[in-house]
Tab-separated table of C-alpha atoms in Angstrom:
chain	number	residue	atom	x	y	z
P	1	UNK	CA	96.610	32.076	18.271
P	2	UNK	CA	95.257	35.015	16.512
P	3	UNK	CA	93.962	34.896	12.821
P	4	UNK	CA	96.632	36.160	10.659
P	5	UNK	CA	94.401	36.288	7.355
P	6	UNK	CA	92.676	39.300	7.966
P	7	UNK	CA	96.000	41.211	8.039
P	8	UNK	CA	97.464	39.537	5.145
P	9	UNK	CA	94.444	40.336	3.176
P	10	UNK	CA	94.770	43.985	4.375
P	11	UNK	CA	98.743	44.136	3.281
P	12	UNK	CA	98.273	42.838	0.005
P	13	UNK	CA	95.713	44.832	-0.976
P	14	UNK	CA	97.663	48.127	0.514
P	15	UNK	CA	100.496	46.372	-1.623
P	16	UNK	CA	98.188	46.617	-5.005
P	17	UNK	CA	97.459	50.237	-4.060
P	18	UNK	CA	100.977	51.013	-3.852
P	19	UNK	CA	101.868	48.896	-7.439
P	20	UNK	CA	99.154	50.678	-9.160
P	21	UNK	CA	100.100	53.842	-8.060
P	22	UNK	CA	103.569	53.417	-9.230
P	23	UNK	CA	102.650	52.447	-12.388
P	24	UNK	CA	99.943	55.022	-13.558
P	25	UNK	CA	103.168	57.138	-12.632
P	26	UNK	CA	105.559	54.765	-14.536
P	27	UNK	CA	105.995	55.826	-18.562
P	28	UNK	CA	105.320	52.763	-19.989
P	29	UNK	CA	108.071	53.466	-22.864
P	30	UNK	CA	105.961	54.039	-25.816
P	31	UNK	CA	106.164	57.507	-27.909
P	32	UNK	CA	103.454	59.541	-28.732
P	33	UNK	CA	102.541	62.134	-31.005
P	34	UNK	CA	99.835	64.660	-29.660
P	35	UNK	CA	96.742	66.989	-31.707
P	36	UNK	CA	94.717	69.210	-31.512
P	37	UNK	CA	93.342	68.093	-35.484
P	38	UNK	CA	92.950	65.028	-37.454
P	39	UNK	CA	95.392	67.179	-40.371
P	40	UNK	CA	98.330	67.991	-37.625
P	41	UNK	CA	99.175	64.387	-37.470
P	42	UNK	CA	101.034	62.615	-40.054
P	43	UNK	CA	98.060	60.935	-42.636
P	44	UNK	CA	100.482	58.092	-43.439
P	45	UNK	CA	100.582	57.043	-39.884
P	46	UNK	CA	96.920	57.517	-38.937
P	47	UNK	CA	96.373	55.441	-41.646
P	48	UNK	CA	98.399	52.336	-41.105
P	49	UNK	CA	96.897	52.263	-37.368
P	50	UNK	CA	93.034	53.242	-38.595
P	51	UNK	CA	93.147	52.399	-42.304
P	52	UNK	CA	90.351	49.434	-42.348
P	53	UNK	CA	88.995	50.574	-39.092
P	54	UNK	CA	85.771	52.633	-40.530
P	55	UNK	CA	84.195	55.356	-41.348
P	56	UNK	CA	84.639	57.027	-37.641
P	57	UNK	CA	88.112	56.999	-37.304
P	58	UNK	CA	88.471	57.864	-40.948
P	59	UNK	CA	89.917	62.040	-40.990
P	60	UNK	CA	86.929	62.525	-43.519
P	61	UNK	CA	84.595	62.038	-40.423
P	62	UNK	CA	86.688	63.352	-37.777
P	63	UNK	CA	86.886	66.973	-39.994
P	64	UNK	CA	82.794	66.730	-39.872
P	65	UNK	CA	83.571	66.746	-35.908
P	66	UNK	CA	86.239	69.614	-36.025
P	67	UNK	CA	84.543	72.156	-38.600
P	68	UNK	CA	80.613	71.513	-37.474
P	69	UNK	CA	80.936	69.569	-33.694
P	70	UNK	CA	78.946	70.227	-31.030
P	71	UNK	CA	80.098	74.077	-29.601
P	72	UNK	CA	81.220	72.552	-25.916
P	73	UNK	CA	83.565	70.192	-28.122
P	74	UNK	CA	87.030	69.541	-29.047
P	75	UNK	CA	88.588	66.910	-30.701
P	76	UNK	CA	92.038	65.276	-29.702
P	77	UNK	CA	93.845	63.070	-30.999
P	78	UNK	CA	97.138	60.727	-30.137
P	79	UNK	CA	99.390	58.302	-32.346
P	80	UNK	CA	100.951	55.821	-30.298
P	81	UNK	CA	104.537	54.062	-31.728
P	82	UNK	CA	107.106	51.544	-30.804
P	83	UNK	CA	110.009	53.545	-32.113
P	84	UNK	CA	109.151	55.256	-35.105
P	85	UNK	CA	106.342	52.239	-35.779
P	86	UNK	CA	102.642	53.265	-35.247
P	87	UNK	CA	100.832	50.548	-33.301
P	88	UNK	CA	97.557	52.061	-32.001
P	89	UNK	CA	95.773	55.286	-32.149
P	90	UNK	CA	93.641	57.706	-30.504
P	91	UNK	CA	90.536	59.698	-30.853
P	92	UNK	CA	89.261	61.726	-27.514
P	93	UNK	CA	87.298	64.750	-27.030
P	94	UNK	CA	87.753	67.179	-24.446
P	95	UNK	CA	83.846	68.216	-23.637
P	96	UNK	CA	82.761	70.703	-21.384
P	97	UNK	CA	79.268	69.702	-19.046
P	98	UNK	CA	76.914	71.070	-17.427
P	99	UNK	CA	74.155	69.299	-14.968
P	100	UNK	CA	71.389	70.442	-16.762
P	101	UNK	CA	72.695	68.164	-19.555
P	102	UNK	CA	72.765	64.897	-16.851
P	103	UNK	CA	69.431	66.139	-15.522
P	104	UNK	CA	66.889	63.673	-16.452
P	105	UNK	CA	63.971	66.137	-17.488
P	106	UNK	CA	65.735	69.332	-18.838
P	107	UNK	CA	64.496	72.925	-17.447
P	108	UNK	CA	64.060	76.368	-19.189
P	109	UNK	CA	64.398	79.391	-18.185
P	110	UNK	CA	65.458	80.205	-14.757
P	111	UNK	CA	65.183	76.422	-12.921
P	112	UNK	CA	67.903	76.033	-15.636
P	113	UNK	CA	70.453	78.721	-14.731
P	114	UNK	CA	71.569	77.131	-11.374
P	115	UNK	CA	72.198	73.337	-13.020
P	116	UNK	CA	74.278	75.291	-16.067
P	117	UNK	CA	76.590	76.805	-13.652
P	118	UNK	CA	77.241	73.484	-12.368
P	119	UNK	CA	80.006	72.327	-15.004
P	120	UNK	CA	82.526	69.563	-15.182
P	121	UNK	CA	85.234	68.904	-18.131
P	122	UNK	CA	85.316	65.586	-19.461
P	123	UNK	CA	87.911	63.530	-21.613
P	124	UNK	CA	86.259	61.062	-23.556
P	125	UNK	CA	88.041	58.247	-25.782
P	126	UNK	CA	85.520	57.892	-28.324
P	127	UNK	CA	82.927	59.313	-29.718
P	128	UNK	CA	79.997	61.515	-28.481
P	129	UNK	CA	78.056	61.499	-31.759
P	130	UNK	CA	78.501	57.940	-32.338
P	131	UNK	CA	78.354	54.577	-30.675
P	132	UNK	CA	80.945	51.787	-30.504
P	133	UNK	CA	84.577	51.680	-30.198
P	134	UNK	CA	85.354	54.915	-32.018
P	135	UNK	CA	88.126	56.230	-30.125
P	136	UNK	CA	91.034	53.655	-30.244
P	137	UNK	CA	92.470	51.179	-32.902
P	138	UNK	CA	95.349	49.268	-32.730
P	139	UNK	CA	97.562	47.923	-35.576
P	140	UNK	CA	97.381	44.536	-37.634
P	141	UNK	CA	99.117	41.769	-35.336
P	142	UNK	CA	99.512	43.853	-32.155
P	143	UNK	CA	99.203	42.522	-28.470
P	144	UNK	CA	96.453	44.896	-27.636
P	145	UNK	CA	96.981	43.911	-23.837
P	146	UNK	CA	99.998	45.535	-24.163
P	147	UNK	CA	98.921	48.361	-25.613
P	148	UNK	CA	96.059	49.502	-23.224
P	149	UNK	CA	98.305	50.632	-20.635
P	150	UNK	CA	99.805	53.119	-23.432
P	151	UNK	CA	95.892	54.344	-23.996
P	152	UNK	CA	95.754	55.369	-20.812
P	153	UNK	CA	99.186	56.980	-20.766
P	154	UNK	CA	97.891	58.686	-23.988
P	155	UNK	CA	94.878	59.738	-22.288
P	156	UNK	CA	96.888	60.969	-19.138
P	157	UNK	CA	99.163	63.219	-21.576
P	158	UNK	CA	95.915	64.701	-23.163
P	159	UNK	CA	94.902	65.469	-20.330
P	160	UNK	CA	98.088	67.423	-18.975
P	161	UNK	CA	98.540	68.904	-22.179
P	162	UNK	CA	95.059	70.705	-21.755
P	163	UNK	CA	95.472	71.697	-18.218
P	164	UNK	CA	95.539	75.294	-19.550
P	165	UNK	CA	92.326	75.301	-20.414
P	166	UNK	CA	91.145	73.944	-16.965
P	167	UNK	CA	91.090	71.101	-14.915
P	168	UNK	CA	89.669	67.393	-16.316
P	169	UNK	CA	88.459	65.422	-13.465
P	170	UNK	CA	86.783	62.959	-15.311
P	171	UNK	CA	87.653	60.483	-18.174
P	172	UNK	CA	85.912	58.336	-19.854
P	173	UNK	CA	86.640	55.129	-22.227
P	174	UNK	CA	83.213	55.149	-24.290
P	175	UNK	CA	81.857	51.963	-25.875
P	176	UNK	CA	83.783	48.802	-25.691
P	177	UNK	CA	82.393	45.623	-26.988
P	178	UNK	CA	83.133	42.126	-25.964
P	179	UNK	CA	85.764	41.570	-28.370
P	180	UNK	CA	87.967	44.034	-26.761
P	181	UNK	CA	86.671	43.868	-23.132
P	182	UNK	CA	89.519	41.186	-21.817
P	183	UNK	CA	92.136	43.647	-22.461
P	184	UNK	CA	90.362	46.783	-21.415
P	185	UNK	CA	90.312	45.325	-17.953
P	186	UNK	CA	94.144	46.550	-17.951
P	187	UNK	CA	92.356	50.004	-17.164
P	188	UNK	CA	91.350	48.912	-13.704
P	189	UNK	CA	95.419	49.000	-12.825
P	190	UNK	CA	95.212	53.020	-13.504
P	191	UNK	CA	92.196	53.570	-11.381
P	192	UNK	CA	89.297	53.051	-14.253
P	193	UNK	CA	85.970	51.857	-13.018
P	194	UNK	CA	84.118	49.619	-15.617
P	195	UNK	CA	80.191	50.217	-16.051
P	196	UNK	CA	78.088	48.728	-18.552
P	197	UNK	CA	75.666	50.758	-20.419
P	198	UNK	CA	72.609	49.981	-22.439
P	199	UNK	CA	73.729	47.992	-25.716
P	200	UNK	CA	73.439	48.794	-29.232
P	201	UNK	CA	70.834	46.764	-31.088
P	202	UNK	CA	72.454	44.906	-34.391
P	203	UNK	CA	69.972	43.606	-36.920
P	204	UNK	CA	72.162	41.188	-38.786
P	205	UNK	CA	71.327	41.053	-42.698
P	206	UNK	CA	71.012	38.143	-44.354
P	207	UNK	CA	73.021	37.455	-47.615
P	208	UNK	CA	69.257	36.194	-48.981
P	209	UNK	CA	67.713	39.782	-48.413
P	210	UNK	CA	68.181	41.566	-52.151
P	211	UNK	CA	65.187	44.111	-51.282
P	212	UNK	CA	63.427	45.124	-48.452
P	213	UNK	CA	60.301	42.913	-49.600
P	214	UNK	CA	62.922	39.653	-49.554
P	215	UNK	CA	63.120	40.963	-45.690
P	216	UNK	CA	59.443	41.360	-44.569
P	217	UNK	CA	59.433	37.657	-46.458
P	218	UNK	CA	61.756	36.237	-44.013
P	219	UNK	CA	59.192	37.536	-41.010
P	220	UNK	CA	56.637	35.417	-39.482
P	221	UNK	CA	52.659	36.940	-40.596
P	222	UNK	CA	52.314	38.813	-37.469
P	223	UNK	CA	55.295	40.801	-37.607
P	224	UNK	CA	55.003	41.166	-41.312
P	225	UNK	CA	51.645	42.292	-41.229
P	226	UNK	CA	52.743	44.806	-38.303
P	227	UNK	CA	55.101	46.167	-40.829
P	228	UNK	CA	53.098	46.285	-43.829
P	229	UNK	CA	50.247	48.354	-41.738
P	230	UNK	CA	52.384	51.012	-40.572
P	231	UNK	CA	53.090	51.644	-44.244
P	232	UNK	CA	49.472	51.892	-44.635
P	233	UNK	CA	48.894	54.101	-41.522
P	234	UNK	CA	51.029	56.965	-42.642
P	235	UNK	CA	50.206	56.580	-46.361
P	236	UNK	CA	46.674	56.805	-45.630
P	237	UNK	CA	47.711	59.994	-42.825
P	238	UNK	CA	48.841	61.844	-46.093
P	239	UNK	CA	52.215	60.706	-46.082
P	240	UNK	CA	54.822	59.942	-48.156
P	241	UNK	CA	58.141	58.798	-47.862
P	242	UNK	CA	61.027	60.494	-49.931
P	243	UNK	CA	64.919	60.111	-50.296
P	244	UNK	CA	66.918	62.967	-50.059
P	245	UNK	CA	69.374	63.136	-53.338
P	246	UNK	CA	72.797	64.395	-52.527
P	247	UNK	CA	73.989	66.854	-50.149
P	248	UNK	CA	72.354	69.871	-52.007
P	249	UNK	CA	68.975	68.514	-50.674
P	250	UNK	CA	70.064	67.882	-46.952
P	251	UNK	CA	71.413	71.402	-46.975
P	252	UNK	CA	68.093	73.205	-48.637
P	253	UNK	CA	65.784	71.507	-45.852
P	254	UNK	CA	68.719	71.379	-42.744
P	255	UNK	CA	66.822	73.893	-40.757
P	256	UNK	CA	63.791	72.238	-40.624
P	257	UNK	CA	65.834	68.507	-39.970
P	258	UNK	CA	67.590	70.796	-37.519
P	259	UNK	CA	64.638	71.448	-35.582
P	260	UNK	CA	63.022	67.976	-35.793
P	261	UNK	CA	66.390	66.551	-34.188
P	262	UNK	CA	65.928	69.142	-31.157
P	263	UNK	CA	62.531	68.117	-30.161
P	264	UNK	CA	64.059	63.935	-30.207
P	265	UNK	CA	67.249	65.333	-28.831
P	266	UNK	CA	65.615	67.500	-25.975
P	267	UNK	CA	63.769	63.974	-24.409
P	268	UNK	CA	66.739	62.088	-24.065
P	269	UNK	CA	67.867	61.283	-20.365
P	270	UNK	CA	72.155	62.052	-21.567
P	271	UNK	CA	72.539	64.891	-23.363
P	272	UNK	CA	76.424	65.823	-22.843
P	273	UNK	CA	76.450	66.985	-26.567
P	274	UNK	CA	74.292	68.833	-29.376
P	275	UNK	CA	74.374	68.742	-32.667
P	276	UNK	CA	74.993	72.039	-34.347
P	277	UNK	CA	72.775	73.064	-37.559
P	278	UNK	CA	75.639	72.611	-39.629
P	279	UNK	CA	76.457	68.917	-38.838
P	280	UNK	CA	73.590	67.212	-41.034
P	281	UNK	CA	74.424	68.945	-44.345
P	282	UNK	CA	78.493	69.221	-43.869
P	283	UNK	CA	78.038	64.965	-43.113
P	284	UNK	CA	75.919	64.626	-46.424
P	285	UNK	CA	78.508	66.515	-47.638
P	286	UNK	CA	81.516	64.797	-46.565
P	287	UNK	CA	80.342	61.408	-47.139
P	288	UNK	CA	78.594	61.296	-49.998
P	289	UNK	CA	77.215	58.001	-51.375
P	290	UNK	CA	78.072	56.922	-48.097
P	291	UNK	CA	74.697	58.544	-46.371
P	292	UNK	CA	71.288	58.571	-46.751
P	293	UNK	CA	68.992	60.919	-45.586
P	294	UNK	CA	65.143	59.896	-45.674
P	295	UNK	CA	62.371	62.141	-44.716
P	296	UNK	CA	58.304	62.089	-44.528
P	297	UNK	CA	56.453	64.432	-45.565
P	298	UNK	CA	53.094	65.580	-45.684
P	299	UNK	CA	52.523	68.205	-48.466
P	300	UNK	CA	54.888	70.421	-47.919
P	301	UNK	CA	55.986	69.924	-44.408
P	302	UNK	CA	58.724	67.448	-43.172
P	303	UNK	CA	57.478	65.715	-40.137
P	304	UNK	CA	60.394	63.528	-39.396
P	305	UNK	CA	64.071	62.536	-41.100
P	306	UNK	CA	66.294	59.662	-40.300
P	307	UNK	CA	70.410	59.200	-41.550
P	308	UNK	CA	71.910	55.920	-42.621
P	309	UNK	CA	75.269	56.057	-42.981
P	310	UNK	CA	78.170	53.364	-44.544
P	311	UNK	CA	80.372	51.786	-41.951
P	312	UNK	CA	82.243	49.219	-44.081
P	313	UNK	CA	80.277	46.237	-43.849
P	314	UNK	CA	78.076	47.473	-41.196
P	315	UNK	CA	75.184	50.448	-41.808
P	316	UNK	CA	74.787	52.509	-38.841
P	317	UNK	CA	70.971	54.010	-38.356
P	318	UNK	CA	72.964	57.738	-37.243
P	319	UNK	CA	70.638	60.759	-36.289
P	320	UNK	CA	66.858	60.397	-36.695
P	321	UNK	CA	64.094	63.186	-35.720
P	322	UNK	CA	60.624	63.627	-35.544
P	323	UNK	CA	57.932	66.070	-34.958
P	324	UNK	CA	56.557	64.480	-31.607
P	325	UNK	CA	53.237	65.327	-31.628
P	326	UNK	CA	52.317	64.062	-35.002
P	327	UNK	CA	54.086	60.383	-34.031
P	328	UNK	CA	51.579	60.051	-31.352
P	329	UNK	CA	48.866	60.282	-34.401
P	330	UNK	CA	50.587	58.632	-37.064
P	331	UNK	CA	53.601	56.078	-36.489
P	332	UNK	CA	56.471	58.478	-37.906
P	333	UNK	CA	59.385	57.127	-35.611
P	334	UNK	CA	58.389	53.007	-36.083
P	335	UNK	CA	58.164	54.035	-40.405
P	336	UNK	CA	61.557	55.520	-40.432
P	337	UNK	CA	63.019	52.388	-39.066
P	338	UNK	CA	61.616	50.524	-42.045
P	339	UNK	CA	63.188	52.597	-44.108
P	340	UNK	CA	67.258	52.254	-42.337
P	341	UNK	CA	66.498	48.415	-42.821
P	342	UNK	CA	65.873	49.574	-46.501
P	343	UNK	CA	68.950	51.012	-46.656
P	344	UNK	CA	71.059	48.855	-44.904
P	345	UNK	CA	70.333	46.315	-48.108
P	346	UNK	CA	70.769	48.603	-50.538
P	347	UNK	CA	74.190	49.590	-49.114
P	348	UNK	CA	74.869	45.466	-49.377
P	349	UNK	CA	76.160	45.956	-45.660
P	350	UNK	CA	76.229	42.612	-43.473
P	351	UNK	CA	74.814	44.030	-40.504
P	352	UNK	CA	72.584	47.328	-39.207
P	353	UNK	CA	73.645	49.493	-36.152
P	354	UNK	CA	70.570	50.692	-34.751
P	355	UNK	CA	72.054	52.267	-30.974
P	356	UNK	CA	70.750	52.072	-27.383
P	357	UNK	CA	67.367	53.541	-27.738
P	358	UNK	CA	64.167	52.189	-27.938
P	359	UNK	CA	65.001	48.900	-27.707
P	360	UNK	CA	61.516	47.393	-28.012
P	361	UNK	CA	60.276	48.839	-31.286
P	362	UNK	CA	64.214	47.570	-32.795
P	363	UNK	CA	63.516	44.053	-31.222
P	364	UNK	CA	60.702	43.800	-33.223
P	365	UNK	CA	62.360	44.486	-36.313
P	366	UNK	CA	64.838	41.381	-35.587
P	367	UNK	CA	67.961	43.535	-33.817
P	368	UNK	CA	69.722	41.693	-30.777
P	369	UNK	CA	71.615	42.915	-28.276
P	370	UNK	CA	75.194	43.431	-28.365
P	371	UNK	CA	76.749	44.357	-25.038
P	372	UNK	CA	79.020	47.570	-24.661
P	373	UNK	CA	80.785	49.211	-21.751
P	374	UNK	CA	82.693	52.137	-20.439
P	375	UNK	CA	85.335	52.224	-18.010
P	376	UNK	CA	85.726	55.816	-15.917
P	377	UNK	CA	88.434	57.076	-13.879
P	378	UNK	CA	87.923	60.394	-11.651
P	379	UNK	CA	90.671	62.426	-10.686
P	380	UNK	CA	88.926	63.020	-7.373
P	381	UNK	CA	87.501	60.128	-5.091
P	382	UNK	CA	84.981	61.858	-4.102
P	383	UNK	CA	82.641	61.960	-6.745
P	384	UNK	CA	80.684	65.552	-7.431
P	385	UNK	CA	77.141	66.194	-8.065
P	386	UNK	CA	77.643	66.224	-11.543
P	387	UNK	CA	79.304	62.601	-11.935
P	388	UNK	CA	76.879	61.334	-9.890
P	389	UNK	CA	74.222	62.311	-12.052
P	390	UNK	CA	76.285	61.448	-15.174
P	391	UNK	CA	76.758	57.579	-13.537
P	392	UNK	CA	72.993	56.678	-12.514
P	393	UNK	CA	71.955	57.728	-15.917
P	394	UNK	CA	74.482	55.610	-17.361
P	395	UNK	CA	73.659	52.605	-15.081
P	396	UNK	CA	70.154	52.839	-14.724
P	397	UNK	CA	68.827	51.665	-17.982
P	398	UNK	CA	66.391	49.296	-19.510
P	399	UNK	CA	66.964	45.666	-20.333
P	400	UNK	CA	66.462	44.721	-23.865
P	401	UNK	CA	63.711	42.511	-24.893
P	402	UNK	CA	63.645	39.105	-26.404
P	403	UNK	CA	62.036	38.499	-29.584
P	404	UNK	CA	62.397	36.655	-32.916
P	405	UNK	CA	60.494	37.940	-35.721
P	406	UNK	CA	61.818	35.569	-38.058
P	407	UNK	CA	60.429	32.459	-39.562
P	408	UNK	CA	62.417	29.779	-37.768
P	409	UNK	CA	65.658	30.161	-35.530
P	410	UNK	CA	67.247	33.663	-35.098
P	411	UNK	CA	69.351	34.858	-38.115
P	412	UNK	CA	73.044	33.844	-37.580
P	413	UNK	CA	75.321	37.061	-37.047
P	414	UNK	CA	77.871	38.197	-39.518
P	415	UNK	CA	80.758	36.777	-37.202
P	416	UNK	CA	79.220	33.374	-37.461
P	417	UNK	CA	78.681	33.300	-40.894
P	418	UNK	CA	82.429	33.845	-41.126
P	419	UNK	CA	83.262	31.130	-39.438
């Protein structure tokens, strides 16, 4: 008697096509409210969904995007309600790619011209200039699972609205952490593959850390003394290390942060986006107290800068640069990290962002890994040049290193200090 399995394996699976299909064609009976800015939707709303969200989804930051964003940006947005309730909101941005931007050494002159012609739009839900899940919140006491399927919808209507301006094959849902990664697996019914990327590196701070010093007292000698010698190293280079006060400052020296930021910027292996000169000082300027902006110099001359910014209860390290020549003399990049820990106590904040890079040297300052993920749908199934290069960057990354700097067991986190 023949084996049926086989073919009952083969119907149900052409029976999950066919589901899916109907219902990433299905509305799923929310409303939504569409924009092309952060002031075209109703404040009132955007707050109730975003309020106590942070500082990314905040319309302070997302102007910073809109009036000084990268130039192959645009923000969109979407409110999402159940009747004329908002339960979850939106933050995407339509950006315009080239290969030379996926390439993993970037070219000049004319071995670049070829790779720029080579373009692809992309919708992202979150945020280019940031990590973490910057691109959706949904309200106090909401069943998020039911919600995702309206992101997507919300996504899907973003995309059709900007059809005008050309096709979007690609879209991507940028950065989501474990918390929210049960319910983002609703994305697989609309054709969304999940990949997971590098993860950001979280120093949590300890309640007992008042100063900086009360930190390198928590770490064992030979981390300490690493720490207190790189102070030496580029004091005794000739260097010292100043705060910026206020936005007046950032904006006097932003051409010369400007150009320290391209020569980090221009060795990365992604670079879908670049800062414009005006983002630094029109950040300082839009959040205030809430950044800090540290630089070392030697006389005159700024050799590298690094951003801290206020994220609630978290401090994010943001944009750092460095002149890359000098940090292979004197240990620029590994003093500038010292100095976001510094801030992350002053700010009072429970826990320090650092991002996906260099995850050794932020090991050694105590940072652990927290996983993130994106999930990507393409319009076509046959995947272009240009996607391909965008996924084996994504996917092909480093593993991040074990350590414990501190005197005894690892520092609880901030979750399970809560508890």
């Amino acid at each position: 008697m023949p084996n049926i399995k086989p073919l009952n394996k083969l119907v149900n699976k052409a029976r999950d096509v066919r589901d899916s299909h109907r219902e990433r064609h299905r509305p799923t009976g929310f409303g939504f409210a569409l924009a092309d800015s952060i002031d075209y939707l109703d404040a009132g709303h955007w707050d109730a969904v975003t309020g106590n969200k942070g500082l990314f989804l905040s319309p302070r930051y997302l102007r910073v995007l809109e009036q000084a964003g990268p130039d192959n940006l645009l923000q969109r947005y979407a409110l999402i309600f159940r009747g004329r309730e908002p339960v979850a909101a939106v933050a995407a941005q339509s950006v315009t790619v080239s290969l030379s931007r996926v390439s993993q050494k970037p070219r000049k002159g004319r071995a670049a011209a070829p790779l720029e012609k080579l373009q692809e739009k992309i919708l992202v839900c979150g945020n280019l200039l940031s990590w973490g899940m910057h691109g959706i919140a949904f309200g106090e006491g909401e069943d998020t699972a039911a919600l995702w399927p309206a992101v997507a919808e919300a996504l899907y209507r973003i995309r059709r609205a900007d059809k005008l301006l050309g096709n979007t094959d690609l879209i991507m849902v940028k950065d989501i952490p474990d918390a929210y990664a049960t319910g983002a697996s609703a994305l697989s019914r609309f054709s969304f593959r999940q990949l997971e990327t590098e993860p950001n590196m979280v120093l949590d701070i300890s309640p007992k850390w008042r100063s900086y010093e009360d930190y390198l007292a928590s770490l064992t000698s030979r981390y300490r003394k690493q720490a207190r010698d790189l102070d030496k190293d580029v004091t005794a280079a000739g260097c010292r290390v100043e705060l910026l006060t206020g936005a007046g400052e950032v904006e006097r020296v932003a051409d010369s942060l400007y150009q320290l930021y391209l020569q980090t910027h221009h060795n990365a292996r992604v670079r879908l986006v670049t800062l414009s000169p005006e983002f630094l000082p029109t950040l300082a300027t839009s959040l205030g107290e809430d950044l800090r902006c540290t630089v070392v110099r030697r006389a005159d001359q700024i050799l590298g800068f690094v951003t801290t910014v206020r994220d609630g209860e978290t401090a994010v390290g943001y944009y750092i640069g460095f002149d890359r020549k000098t940090n292979a003399e004197i240990p620029i990049y590994f003093r500038l990290l010292q100095t976001v820990v510094d801030d992350a106590i002053k700010f009072g904040s429970r826990s320090l962002s650092l991002g996906r890079t260099a995850l050794e040297p932020k090991a050694r300052l105590g940072a652990r890994p927290d996983p993130l993920r994106i999930w990507i749908r393409h319009r076509i199934p046959m995947l272009n040049l240009l996607v391909r290069g965008l996924l084996h960057t994504i996917t092909d990354h480093d593993e991040p290193p074990e350590r414990n700097p501190f005197k005894g067991p690892p520092l609880k986190t901030a979750s399970e200090r809560s508890d």
